[in-house]
Coordinates of C-alpha atoms and ligand atoms in Angstrom, one line a residue:
M86 CA 82.5 94.1 39.6
N87 CA 83.2 90.4 40.3
T88 CA 86.6 88.8 39.9
S89 CA 85.9 86.9 36.8
Q90 CA 84.5 90.0 35.1
H91 CA 87.6 91.9 36.1
T92 CA 89.7 89.2 34.5
L93 CA 87.7 89.0 31.3
D94 CA 87.9 92.7 30.9
T95 CA 91.6 92.7 31.5
L96 CA 92.2 89.8 29.1
T97 CA 90.3 91.6 26.4
H98 CA 92.2 94.8 27.0
L99 CA 95.5 92.9 27.0
S100 CA 94.8 91.1 23.8
H101 CA 94.3 94.4 22.1
A102 CA 97.3 96.1 23.6
T103 CA 99.8 97.3 20.9
D104 CA 102.7 95.4 22.4
Y105 CA 100.8 92.2 22.8
D106 CA 102.5 89.5 20.7
P107 CA 101.2 86.0 21.4
D108 CA 103.9 84.5 19.1
S109 CA 106.8 85.9 21.1
M110 CA 106.0 86.7 24.7
A111 CA 108.9 87.4 27.0
V112 CA 108.9 85.6 30.3
D113 CA 108.6 88.8 32.4
K114 CA 105.9 90.3 30.2
A115 CA 103.8 87.1 30.3
R116 CA 104.1 87.1 34.1
A117 CA 103.0 90.7 34.3
F118 CA 100.1 90.1 32.0
I119 CA 98.8 87.3 34.1
R120 CA 99.3 89.2 37.3
Q121 CA 97.0 91.9 36.1
C122 CA 94.2 89.4 35.8
L123 CA 94.4 88.0 39.3
E124 CA 92.4 88.9 42.3
P125 CA 92.0 86.7 45.4
V126 CA 89.0 84.4 45.0
C127 CA 88.5 82.7 48.3
P128 CA 86.1 83.5 51.1
V129 CA 87.2 83.6 54.8
E130 CA 86.9 80.7 57.2
H131 CA 88.0 80.2 60.8
V132 CA 90.2 77.1 61.5
P133 CA 91.8 75.7 64.6
L134 CA 95.4 76.8 65.0
R135 CA 97.1 73.6 63.8
E136 CA 95.0 73.6 60.6
A137 CA 96.2 77.1 59.9
L138 CA 99.7 75.8 58.9
G139 CA 100.4 76.7 55.3
R140 CA 97.2 78.8 55.0
V141 CA 96.9 82.5 54.1
L142 CA 95.7 84.9 56.8
A143 CA 92.4 86.6 55.9
E144 CA 92.6 89.3 58.6
N145 CA 95.3 91.3 60.5
I146 CA 96.2 89.7 63.8
V147 CA 96.3 92.3 66.6
S148 CA 97.9 91.1 69.9
P149 CA 95.5 91.0 72.8
I150 CA 98.3 90.8 75.3
A151 CA 102.0 91.8 75.9
V152 CA 104.6 89.1 75.2
P153 CA 106.2 88.4 77.6
G154 CA 103.4 89.3 79.9
H155 CA 105.8 90.3 82.8
D156 CA 109.3 91.3 83.4
N157 CA 111.4 88.2 84.0
A158 CA 114.9 86.9 84.4
A159 CA 117.0 86.0 81.3
M160 CA 119.4 83.9 83.5
D161 CA 119.6 81.8 86.6
G162 CA 121.0 84.1 89.3
Y163 CA 120.0 86.8 91.7
A164 CA 117.6 89.7 91.2
L165 CA 118.7 92.9 92.9
R166 CA 118.8 96.7 92.8
F167 CA 121.6 97.9 90.6
A168 CA 122.1 100.9 93.0
D169 CA 123.3 98.4 95.7
V170 CA 126.2 97.1 93.6
V171 CA 129.6 98.3 94.8
P172 CA 131.6 99.2 91.7
G173 CA 134.9 97.3 91.3
Q174 CA 134.5 95.3 94.6
E175 CA 132.5 92.4 96.0
T176 CA 128.9 93.2 96.9
R177 CA 127.1 91.3 99.7
L178 CA 123.3 91.1 99.6
Q179 CA 120.8 89.4 101.9
R180 CA 118.9 86.7 100.1
I181 CA 115.2 87.0 101.1
G182 CA 113.5 84.3 99.0
V183 CA 113.3 82.6 95.7
S184 CA 111.3 83.1 92.4
F185 CA 110.9 80.1 90.1
A186 CA 109.3 80.2 86.6
G187 CA 105.6 80.0 87.2
H188 CA 106.0 80.6 90.9
P189 CA 106.6 84.3 91.6
F190 CA 107.9 85.7 94.8
D191 CA 105.3 87.7 96.6
G192 CA 107.4 90.4 98.2
E193 CA 109.5 93.4 97.5
I194 CA 113.3 93.6 97.3
G195 CA 114.6 96.3 99.6
S196 CA 118.0 98.0 99.7
G197 CA 120.8 95.5 100.5
Q198 CA 118.6 92.6 99.6
C199 CA 118.4 90.1 96.7
L200 CA 116.2 87.2 95.5
R201 CA 117.4 83.9 94.1
I202 CA 115.8 83.8 90.6
F203 CA 115.6 81.3 87.7
T204 CA 115.3 81.9 83.9
G205 CA 111.7 83.0 83.0
A206 CA 110.8 83.7 86.6
M207 CA 108.9 86.9 87.3
M208 CA 111.0 89.8 88.4
P209 CA 110.1 90.8 92.0
R210 CA 109.0 94.3 92.9
G211 CA 111.9 96.5 93.8
A212 CA 114.5 94.7 91.8
D213 CA 115.7 96.0 88.4
T214 CA 118.7 93.8 87.5
V215 CA 119.8 90.1 87.5
V216 CA 123.3 88.9 88.1
M217 CA 124.2 85.5 86.6
Q218 CA 124.8 82.8 89.2
E219 CA 128.3 82.0 87.7
R220 CA 129.5 85.4 89.0
T221 CA 128.3 84.7 92.6
R222 CA 128.7 82.5 95.6
E223 CA 126.4 82.1 98.6
E224 CA 127.5 82.2 102.3
N225 CA 124.9 81.6 105.0
G226 CA 122.0 83.3 103.2
V227 CA 124.1 86.1 101.8
A228 CA 124.8 86.3 98.1
V229 CA 128.4 87.5 97.3
L230 CA 128.7 89.1 93.9
A231 CA 132.1 89.1 92.2
P232 CA 133.5 92.6 91.4
N233 CA 131.8 94.0 88.2
A234 CA 129.4 91.0 88.0
V235 CA 126.8 93.5 86.7
T236 CA 127.7 96.8 85.1
A237 CA 124.4 98.4 84.1
T238 CA 120.8 98.6 85.3
G239 CA 118.5 96.1 83.6
Q240 CA 121.1 93.5 82.7
N241 CA 119.9 89.9 82.3
R242 CA 116.3 91.1 82.6
R243 CA 113.6 90.7 80.0
F244 CA 110.9 93.3 79.8
A245 CA 107.2 92.8 79.5
G246 CA 106.1 93.4 75.9
E247 CA 109.7 93.4 74.5
D248 CA 108.6 90.8 72.0
I249 CA 105.1 92.1 71.3
A250 CA 103.3 95.1 72.7
P251 CA 99.6 94.8 73.4
G252 CA 97.6 96.1 70.4
A253 CA 100.5 95.7 68.0
T254 CA 99.7 94.3 64.6
V255 CA 101.6 91.0 64.7
F256 CA 100.7 89.6 61.2
S257 CA 99.0 91.1 58.2
R258 CA 96.2 89.9 56.0
G259 CA 97.8 87.9 53.1
Q260 CA 100.6 86.5 55.1
R261 CA 101.2 82.7 54.8
L262 CA 101.4 80.9 58.1
H263 CA 104.5 78.8 58.7
A264 CA 105.8 77.1 61.9
A265 CA 107.0 80.3 63.6
E266 CA 103.7 82.0 63.0
L267 CA 101.8 79.0 64.6
G268 CA 104.1 79.3 67.6
M269 CA 103.5 83.1 67.7
L270 CA 99.8 82.8 67.5
A271 CA 99.9 80.2 70.3
S272 CA 102.0 82.7 72.4
L273 CA 99.1 85.2 72.0
G274 CA 96.5 82.7 73.1
I275 CA 94.8 82.6 69.7
A276 CA 93.2 79.3 69.1
D277 CA 91.1 80.1 66.1
V278 CA 92.6 81.7 63.0
P279 CA 90.8 83.6 60.1
V280 CA 92.2 82.2 56.9
Y281 CA 91.1 82.1 53.2
R282 CA 89.4 78.9 52.1
R283 CA 91.8 76.7 50.2
L284 CA 92.0 77.4 46.5
R285 CA 90.4 74.5 44.6
V286 CA 92.5 73.5 41.6
A287 CA 91.3 70.9 39.2
F288 CA 93.7 69.4 36.7
F289 CA 93.9 66.7 34.1
S290 CA 96.3 65.3 31.5
T291 CA 95.5 65.2 27.8
G292 CA 96.9 62.7 25.3
D293 CA 95.8 59.5 23.6
E294 CA 99.2 58.0 24.4
L295 CA 98.8 58.3 28.2
V296 CA 97.9 55.5 30.6
S297 CA 97.9 55.5 34.4
F298 CA 99.9 53.1 36.4
G299 CA 98.0 49.9 36.9
T300 CA 97.5 49.7 33.2
T301 CA 100.3 48.2 31.2
P302 CA 101.2 50.6 28.4
A303 CA 100.6 49.1 24.9
A304 CA 103.0 49.9 22.0
G305 CA 103.4 53.7 21.8
Q306 CA 101.7 54.4 25.1
I307 CA 103.5 56.0 28.1
Y308 CA 102.6 56.4 31.8
D309 CA 101.2 59.8 32.7
S310 CA 103.7 61.5 34.9
N311 CA 102.5 65.1 34.7
R312 CA 99.5 64.6 36.9
Y313 CA 101.7 63.4 39.7
A314 CA 104.3 66.1 39.5
L315 CA 101.4 68.6 39.3
Y316 CA 99.7 67.0 42.3
G317 CA 103.0 67.4 44.2
M318 CA 103.5 71.0 43.2
L319 CA 99.9 72.0 44.0
Q320 CA 99.9 70.2 47.4
Q321 CA 103.1 72.0 48.4
L322 CA 101.5 75.4 47.6
G323 CA 98.7 74.6 50.1
V324 CA 95.9 74.4 47.5
E325 CA 93.3 71.7 47.3
P326 CA 94.2 69.5 44.3
I327 CA 91.3 67.9 42.3
D328 CA 92.6 65.2 40.0
L329 CA 90.4 64.6 37.0
G330 CA 92.5 61.9 35.4
I331 CA 93.5 61.5 31.8
V332 CA 91.4 62.8 29.0
A333 CA 91.7 61.6 25.4
D334 CA 92.4 63.9 22.5
Q335 CA 88.8 64.1 21.6
P336 CA 86.7 67.3 21.4
E337 CA 83.7 65.9 23.3
A338 CA 85.7 64.3 26.1
L339 CA 87.8 67.5 26.5
E340 CA 84.8 69.7 26.5
A341 CA 83.1 67.6 29.2
A342 CA 86.3 67.5 31.3
L343 CA 86.8 71.3 31.0
M344 CA 83.2 72.1 31.8
S345 CA 83.2 69.9 34.9
A346 CA 86.6 71.2 36.0
A347 CA 85.5 74.9 35.6
A348 CA 82.3 74.3 37.5
N349 CA 84.0 72.7 40.5
A350 CA 87.2 74.6 40.9
D351 CA 88.7 78.1 41.2
A352 CA 91.4 77.2 38.8
V353 CA 91.9 74.6 36.1
I354 CA 95.2 73.3 34.8
T355 CA 95.8 71.0 31.9
T356 CA 99.0 69.6 30.4
G357 CA 99.5 68.6 26.8
G358 CA 97.7 69.5 23.7
V359 CA 98.7 73.1 23.5
S360 CA 101.6 72.7 21.0
V361 CA 101.3 73.3 17.3
G362 CA 98.9 71.0 15.6
E363 CA 96.8 70.1 18.6
A364 CA 96.6 73.7 19.7
D365 CA 94.2 74.7 16.9
F366 CA 91.6 72.3 18.0
I367 CA 92.0 73.0 21.8
K368 CA 92.1 76.7 21.0
A369 CA 88.8 76.6 19.2
L370 CA 87.2 74.6 22.0
L371 CA 88.5 77.0 24.7
E372 CA 87.5 80.1 22.7
R373 CA 84.0 78.7 22.6
L374 CA 83.9 77.8 26.3
G375 CA 85.6 80.9 27.7
K376 CA 88.2 83.5 27.0
V377 CA 91.7 82.0 26.6
L378 CA 94.8 83.5 25.1
F379 CA 97.5 81.3 23.6
W380 CA 101.0 82.4 23.9
K381 CA 104.4 81.2 22.7
I382 CA 106.6 82.2 25.5
A383 CA 110.2 83.0 24.7
M384 CA 111.5 80.5 27.1
K385 CA 113.1 77.1 27.1
P386 CA 111.9 74.6 28.2
G387 CA 108.2 75.4 27.9
R388 CA 107.2 77.4 24.9
P389 CA 103.4 77.1 24.7
L390 CA 101.2 78.5 27.5
A391 CA 97.5 79.2 27.5
Y392 CA 95.9 81.5 30.1
G393 CA 92.4 82.8 30.5
M394 CA 89.0 82.2 32.0
L395 CA 86.8 79.2 31.7
G396 CA 83.5 80.2 33.2
R397 CA 84.5 81.6 36.6
A398 CA 87.7 79.5 36.8
H399 CA 91.2 80.7 35.8
F400 CA 92.6 78.4 33.2
F401 CA 96.2 77.4 32.6
G402 CA 97.1 75.2 29.7
L403 CA 100.7 73.8 30.2
P404 CA 102.8 72.0 27.7
G405 CA 102.9 68.2 27.7
N406 CA 106.6 67.6 28.0
P407 CA 107.2 66.9 31.7
V408 CA 110.1 69.3 32.3
S409 CA 108.3 72.1 30.4
A410 CA 105.2 71.5 32.4
M411 CA 107.1 71.9 35.6
A412 CA 109.1 74.9 34.4
V413 CA 106.0 76.7 33.2
F414 CA 104.2 75.9 36.5
Y415 CA 107.0 77.3 38.6
Q416 CA 107.6 80.4 36.5
F417 CA 103.9 81.4 35.9
V418 CA 101.3 79.3 37.6
R419 CA 102.9 79.3 41.1
E420 CA 102.8 83.0 41.4
A421 CA 99.2 83.1 40.0
L422 CA 97.9 80.5 42.4
L423 CA 99.5 82.3 45.4
L424 CA 97.8 85.6 44.3
L425 CA 94.5 83.9 43.9
Q426 CA 94.9 82.4 47.4
G427 CA 95.1 85.9 48.7
Q428 CA 98.8 85.8 49.6
A429 CA 100.2 89.3 49.6
P430 CA 102.8 90.3 48.8
V431 CA 104.1 87.5 46.6
T432 CA 107.8 88.0 46.5
P433 CA 109.8 86.6 43.6
P434 CA 111.6 83.4 44.3
P435 CA 115.1 84.2 45.7
T436 CA 117.9 84.2 43.0
F437 CA 121.6 83.9 43.8
R438 CA 124.7 84.4 41.7
A439 CA 126.8 81.3 41.2
V440 CA 129.9 80.4 39.2
L441 CA 129.5 77.8 36.5
T442 CA 131.7 74.7 36.9
A443 CA 131.1 73.8 33.2
P444 CA 130.1 75.6 30.0
V445 CA 126.4 75.9 29.0
K446 CA 125.0 76.1 25.5
K447 CA 122.5 78.9 24.8
T448 CA 121.2 80.8 21.8
P449 CA 120.0 84.4 22.4
G450 CA 116.3 85.1 21.9
R451 CA 114.7 83.3 24.8
T452 CA 115.1 82.9 28.6
E453 CA 116.4 79.5 29.5
F454 CA 115.8 77.6 32.7
Q455 CA 118.5 75.0 32.6
R456 CA 118.7 72.5 35.4
G457 CA 121.7 72.5 37.7
V458 CA 123.1 71.5 41.1
C459 CA 124.2 74.5 43.2
E460 CA 126.4 74.1 46.2
T461 CA 129.0 76.0 48.2
K462 CA 132.6 75.1 47.5
D463 CA 135.5 76.8 49.3
G464 CA 133.1 79.5 50.4
Q465 CA 131.8 80.2 46.9
C466 CA 128.4 79.4 45.4
V467 CA 129.0 77.2 42.3
V468 CA 126.6 75.5 40.0
T469 CA 127.0 72.5 37.8
P470 CA 124.5 71.9 34.9
V471 CA 123.0 68.4 34.9
P472 CA 124.1 66.6 31.7
A473 CA 120.7 66.0 29.9
Q474 CA 118.7 69.1 29.4
G475 CA 115.9 67.8 27.1
S476 CA 112.4 68.9 28.0
N477 CA 111.4 65.3 28.1
I478 CA 114.1 64.3 30.6
L479 CA 112.2 64.4 33.9
S480 CA 115.1 62.9 35.8
S481 CA 116.9 66.3 35.2
M482 CA 114.4 68.0 37.5
S483 CA 115.0 65.3 40.2
R484 CA 118.8 65.4 39.9
A485 CA 118.9 69.2 40.0
N486 CA 118.3 71.5 42.9
C487 CA 118.0 74.8 41.0
F488 CA 117.2 76.4 37.7
I489 CA 120.1 78.2 36.0
V490 CA 118.4 81.3 34.7
L491 CA 120.0 82.5 31.5
P492 CA 118.5 85.8 30.3
M493 CA 116.9 86.3 26.9
D494 CA 119.7 88.1 25.3
S495 CA 122.6 86.0 26.6
G496 CA 124.5 83.4 24.6
A497 CA 126.5 80.4 25.6
Q498 CA 128.5 80.8 28.8
P499 CA 131.9 79.4 29.6
A500 CA 132.9 77.6 32.8
G501 CA 133.8 80.3 35.3
A502 CA 131.1 82.7 34.2
T503 CA 128.7 84.0 36.9
V504 CA 125.0 83.2 36.4
D505 CA 121.7 83.5 38.2
V506 CA 120.4 80.4 40.0
Q507 CA 116.9 80.0 41.4
P508 CA 116.9 77.2 44.0
F509 CA 113.9 74.9 43.8
H510 CA 113.5 75.4 47.5
G511 CA 112.3 78.9 46.9
L512 CA 109.8 77.7 44.4
I513 CA 108.1 74.8 46.0
T514 CA 106.2 76.6 48.8
G515 CA 104.4 79.9 49.2
Ligands
LIG260 P1 102.0 67.6 23.8 O1 102.2 68.9 24.5 O2 100.6 67.0 24.1 O3 102.3 67.7 22.3 O4 103.0 66.6 24.4 C1 104.4 66.8 24.3 C2 105.2 65.6 24.8 O5 104.9 65.4 26.1 C3 104.8 64.3 24.1 O6 106.0 63.5 23.9 C4 103.8 63.6 25.1 O7 103.8 62.3 25.0 C5 104.4 64.1 26.4 N1 103.4 64.2 27.4 C6 102.2 64.8 27.3 N2 101.5 64.7 28.4 C7 102.2 63.9 29.3 C8 102.0 63.4 30.6 N3 100.9 63.7 31.3 N4 103.0 62.6 31.2 C9 104.1 62.4 30.5 N5 104.4 62.8 29.2 C10 103.5 63.6 28.6
LIG261 MG1 99.5 65.5 23.3

């Protein structure tokens, strides 16, 4: 069964489930519903190491070598046999040569001998321990070790394979590659990396009132901001954004845009036109073109959300209000796009407990994602709500650095109450 058929079947099944209530969908339930519909969609490709940054691994990586490849010194000093060290007294050892990083010594250390050695240089045969140079002095080719300069065999020595053993699984399929992983792959000599193709995500804004910059807004018109916020969020998730512009509130124009988006992308995102009034007409259109479920999520900001399939593409209809669009993207679409990209596992964004510096308003019955600034003060994590919390106040997203997550059943909270915060940092990347 292909992925889109799997999703269609799941959508049908879910829409008939007894606990399915499109007019009041809890945040967690909606997330779980969407999760069931998602399977990775992207084929595998091989890319040069640098291009693998931010991509998702399509195969396990097994180390072809040991890292480090040889025993080496962890310090500048002298390599020696621990058995030669005189406990509690000075030890005198004949220096027989030197080993630099990249220039190994080609002999063996015998009893009573030592080798001048530098950090990263290969351990010579015969030696098992390194003494740091700060605990030594040299007199006419003899190294003099201070009493107790080394106290155990193997000190200051790094072992071959102590970072990675040959044949070890270093990274697993589904892992996203960040800077450290690029460095690790390079340390294994891997130049070519199997990753999933970038997920193609087409998006457009709907609304007769919208114009793009470059056009002066007439009376009643506004600049389209959602497409740019969306572009930013998509880019940071490592997908390939396909910007299809602004589409008027006209059935023919919307149908054409949706069809073209679905034909060219793995996922389609729209903003606007899903709230009451407009929803009916978009709903009819989407029901004709695919299988899409409309939900009223019990959350603020962000109430309306549409999710389903348009042809072979996953469809997400987000609300038009700019803060709602971003909140719904971060709470639902982000995870969905990571799963579709093949990332596994997708861990929930980290949440911390923080103390409110000011009271917050809240009515029970829906989960709220208020915007706040969290920081550490006197060793304690505190959070201050930004003053304007309207779903149209985009500057609130920019002033804030976290969502203050107030659970469905909770009411208003006084200053001093402890709440959950979700730093934006944990949401912007995969
Ligand atoms: P809608 O969901 O289409 O009813 O839109 C709700 C509100 O969001 C209205 O005030 C719209 O003008 C505004 N809005 C919709 N789309 C955008 C957009 N792309 N950029 C900025 N504001 C928008
Ligand atoms: Mg609209």
